[in-house]
Structure formats: structure tokens, C-alpha cells
PDB file of C-alpha atoms in Angstrom:
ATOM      1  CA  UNK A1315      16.232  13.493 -22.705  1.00 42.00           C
ATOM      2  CA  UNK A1316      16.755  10.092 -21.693  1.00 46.00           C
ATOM      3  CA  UNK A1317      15.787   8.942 -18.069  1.00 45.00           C
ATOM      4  CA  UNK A1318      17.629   9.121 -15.049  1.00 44.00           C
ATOM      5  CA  UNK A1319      17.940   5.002 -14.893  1.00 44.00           C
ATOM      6  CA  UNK A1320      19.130   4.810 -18.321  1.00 45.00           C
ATOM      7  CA  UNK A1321      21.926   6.680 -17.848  1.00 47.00           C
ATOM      8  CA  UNK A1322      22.890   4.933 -14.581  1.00 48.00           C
ATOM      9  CA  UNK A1323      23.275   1.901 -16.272  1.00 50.00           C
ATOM     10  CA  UNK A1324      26.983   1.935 -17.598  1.00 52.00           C
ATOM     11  CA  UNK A1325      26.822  -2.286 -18.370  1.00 54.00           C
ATOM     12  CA  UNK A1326      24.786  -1.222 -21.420  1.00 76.00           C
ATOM     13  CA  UNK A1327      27.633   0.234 -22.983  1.00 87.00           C
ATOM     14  CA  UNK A1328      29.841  -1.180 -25.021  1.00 92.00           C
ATOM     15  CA  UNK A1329      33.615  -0.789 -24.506  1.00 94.00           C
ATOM     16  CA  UNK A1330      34.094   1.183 -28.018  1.00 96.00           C
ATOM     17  CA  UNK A1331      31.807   3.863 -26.226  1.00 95.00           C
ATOM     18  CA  UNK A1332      33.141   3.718 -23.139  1.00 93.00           C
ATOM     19  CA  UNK A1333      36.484   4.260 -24.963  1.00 96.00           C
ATOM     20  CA  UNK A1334      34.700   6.942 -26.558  1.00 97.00           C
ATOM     21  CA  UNK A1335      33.322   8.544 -24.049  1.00 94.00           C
ATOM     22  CA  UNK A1336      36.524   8.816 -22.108  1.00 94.00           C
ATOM     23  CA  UNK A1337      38.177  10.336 -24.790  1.00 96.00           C
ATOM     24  CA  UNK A1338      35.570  12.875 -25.231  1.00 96.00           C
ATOM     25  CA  UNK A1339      36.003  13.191 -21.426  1.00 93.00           C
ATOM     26  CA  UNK A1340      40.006  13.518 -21.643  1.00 93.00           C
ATOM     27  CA  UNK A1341      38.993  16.237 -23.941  1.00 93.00           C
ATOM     28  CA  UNK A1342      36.372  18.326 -22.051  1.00 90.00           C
ATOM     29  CA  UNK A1343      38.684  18.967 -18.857  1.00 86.00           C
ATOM     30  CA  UNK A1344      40.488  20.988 -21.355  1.00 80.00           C
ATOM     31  CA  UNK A1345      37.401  22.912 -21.990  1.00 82.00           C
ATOM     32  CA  UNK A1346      36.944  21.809 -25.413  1.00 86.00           C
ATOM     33  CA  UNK A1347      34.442  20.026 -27.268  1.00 95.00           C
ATOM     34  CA  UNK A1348      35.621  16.984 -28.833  1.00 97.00           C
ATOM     35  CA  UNK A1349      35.624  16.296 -32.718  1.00 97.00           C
ATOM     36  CA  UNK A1350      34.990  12.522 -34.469  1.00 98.00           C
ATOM     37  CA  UNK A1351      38.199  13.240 -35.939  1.00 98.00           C
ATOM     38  CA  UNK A1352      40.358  13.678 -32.425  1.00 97.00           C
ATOM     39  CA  UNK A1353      38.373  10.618 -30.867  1.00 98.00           C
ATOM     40  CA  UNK A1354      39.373   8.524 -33.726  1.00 98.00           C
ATOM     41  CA  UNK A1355      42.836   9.787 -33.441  1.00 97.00           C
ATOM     42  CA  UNK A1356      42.914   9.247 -29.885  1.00 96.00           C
ATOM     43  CA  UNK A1357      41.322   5.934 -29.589  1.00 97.00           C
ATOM     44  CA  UNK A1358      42.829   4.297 -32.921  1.00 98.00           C
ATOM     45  CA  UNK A1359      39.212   3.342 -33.498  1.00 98.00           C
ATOM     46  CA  UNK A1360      37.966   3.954 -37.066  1.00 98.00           C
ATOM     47  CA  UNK A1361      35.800   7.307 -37.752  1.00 98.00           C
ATOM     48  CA  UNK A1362      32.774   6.051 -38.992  1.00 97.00           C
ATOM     49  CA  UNK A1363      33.013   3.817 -35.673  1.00 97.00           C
ATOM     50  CA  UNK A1364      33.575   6.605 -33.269  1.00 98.00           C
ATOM     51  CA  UNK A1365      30.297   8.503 -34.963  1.00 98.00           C
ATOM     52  CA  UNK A1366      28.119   5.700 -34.611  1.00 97.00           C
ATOM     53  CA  UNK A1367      29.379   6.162 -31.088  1.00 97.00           C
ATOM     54  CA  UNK A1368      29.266   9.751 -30.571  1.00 98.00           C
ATOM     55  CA  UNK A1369      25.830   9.255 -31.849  1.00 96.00           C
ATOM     56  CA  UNK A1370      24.413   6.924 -29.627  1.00 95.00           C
ATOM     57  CA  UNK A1371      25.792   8.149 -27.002  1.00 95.00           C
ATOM     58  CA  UNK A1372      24.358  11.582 -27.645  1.00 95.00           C
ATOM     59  CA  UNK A1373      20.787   9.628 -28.101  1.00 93.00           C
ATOM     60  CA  UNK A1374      21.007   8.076 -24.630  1.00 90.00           C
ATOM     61  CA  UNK A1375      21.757  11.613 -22.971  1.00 91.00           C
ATOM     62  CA  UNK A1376      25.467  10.832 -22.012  1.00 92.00           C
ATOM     63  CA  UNK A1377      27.039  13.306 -24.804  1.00 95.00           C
ATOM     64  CA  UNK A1378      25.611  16.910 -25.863  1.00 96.00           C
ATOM     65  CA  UNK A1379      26.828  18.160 -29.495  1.00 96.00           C
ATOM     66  CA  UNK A1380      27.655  21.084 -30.005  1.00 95.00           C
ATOM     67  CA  UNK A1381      28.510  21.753 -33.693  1.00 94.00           C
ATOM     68  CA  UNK A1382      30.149  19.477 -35.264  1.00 94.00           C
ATOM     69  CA  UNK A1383      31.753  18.413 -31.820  1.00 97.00           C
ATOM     70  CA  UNK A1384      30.437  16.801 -28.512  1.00 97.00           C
ATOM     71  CA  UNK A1385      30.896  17.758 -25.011  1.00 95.00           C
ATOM     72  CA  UNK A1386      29.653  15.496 -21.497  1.00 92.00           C
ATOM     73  CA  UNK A1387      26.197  15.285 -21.153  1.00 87.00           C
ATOM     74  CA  UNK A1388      24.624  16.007 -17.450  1.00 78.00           C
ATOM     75  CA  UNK A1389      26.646  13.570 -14.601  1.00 63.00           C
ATOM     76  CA  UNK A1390      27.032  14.150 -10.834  1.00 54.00           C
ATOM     77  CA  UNK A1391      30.993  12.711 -10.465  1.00 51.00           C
ATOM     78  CA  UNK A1392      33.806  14.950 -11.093  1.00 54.00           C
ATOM     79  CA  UNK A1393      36.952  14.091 -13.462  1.00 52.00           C
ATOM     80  CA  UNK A1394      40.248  13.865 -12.903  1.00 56.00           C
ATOM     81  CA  UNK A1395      42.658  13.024 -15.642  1.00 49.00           C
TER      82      UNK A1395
END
């Protein structure tokens, strides 16, 4: 698990995963887990781009996968979409 300064710092992203990650995000307050497939649909992005996303993002602690699919990692803000 990464540490709690890494994941503070949201200028290390770049804005295909923050795209990603608010698509994942968009997903989860449905309850659902979100697939490469619907993130790529979603964001227009290419697949193999959003995995390399979902991937690092799941590295640095931000995502959890679960399956083949990937929900929010840990946060302390709510969502409203």
C-alpha cells in the first residue's frame, strides 16, 4: 500500500488518469466495479491506454481490482455525480 503523501498528491497524475479515475468513480456510485472496456467507452480513450491507467493507478493505491474490474481505492471525500 502506497503512503499516505503519495496519494495526496493529485499533480502527479496525469489527465488520462484523472479522466480515468473519474470514470471509474462515475461508475462506483452505482455500486459497480468498473471494467477497461466501460472506461474506454466512457472516456473515448483507447483500451490498452485506459489499462496502463487502471494499472498504475491501482499501483499507487488510488484503485482496488477486483476481478477483472476496479473499484476506488481508500479516500476521505465523498462523491457526488
Amino acid at each position: 500500500m502506497p503512503d499516505e503523501e503519495s496519494l495526496e498528491d493529485v499533480q502527479e497524475m496525469t489527465t488520462a488518469d484523472m479522466t480515468v479515475y473519474e470514470a471509474v468513480a462515475a461508475l462506483n456510485t452505482e455500486e459497480r466495479p468498473a471494467t477497461a472496456a466501460e472506461v474506454a467507452e466512457m472516456t473515448g480513450l483507447p483500451e490498452d491506454d485506459v489499462r496502463r491507467c487502471l494499472a498504475g493507478l491501482a499501483e499507487g493505491g488510488r484503485l482496488v481490482p477486483k476481478g477483472d474490474a476496479y473499484v476506488l481505492g481508500t479516500h476521505d471525500w465523498g462523491l457526488e455525480y
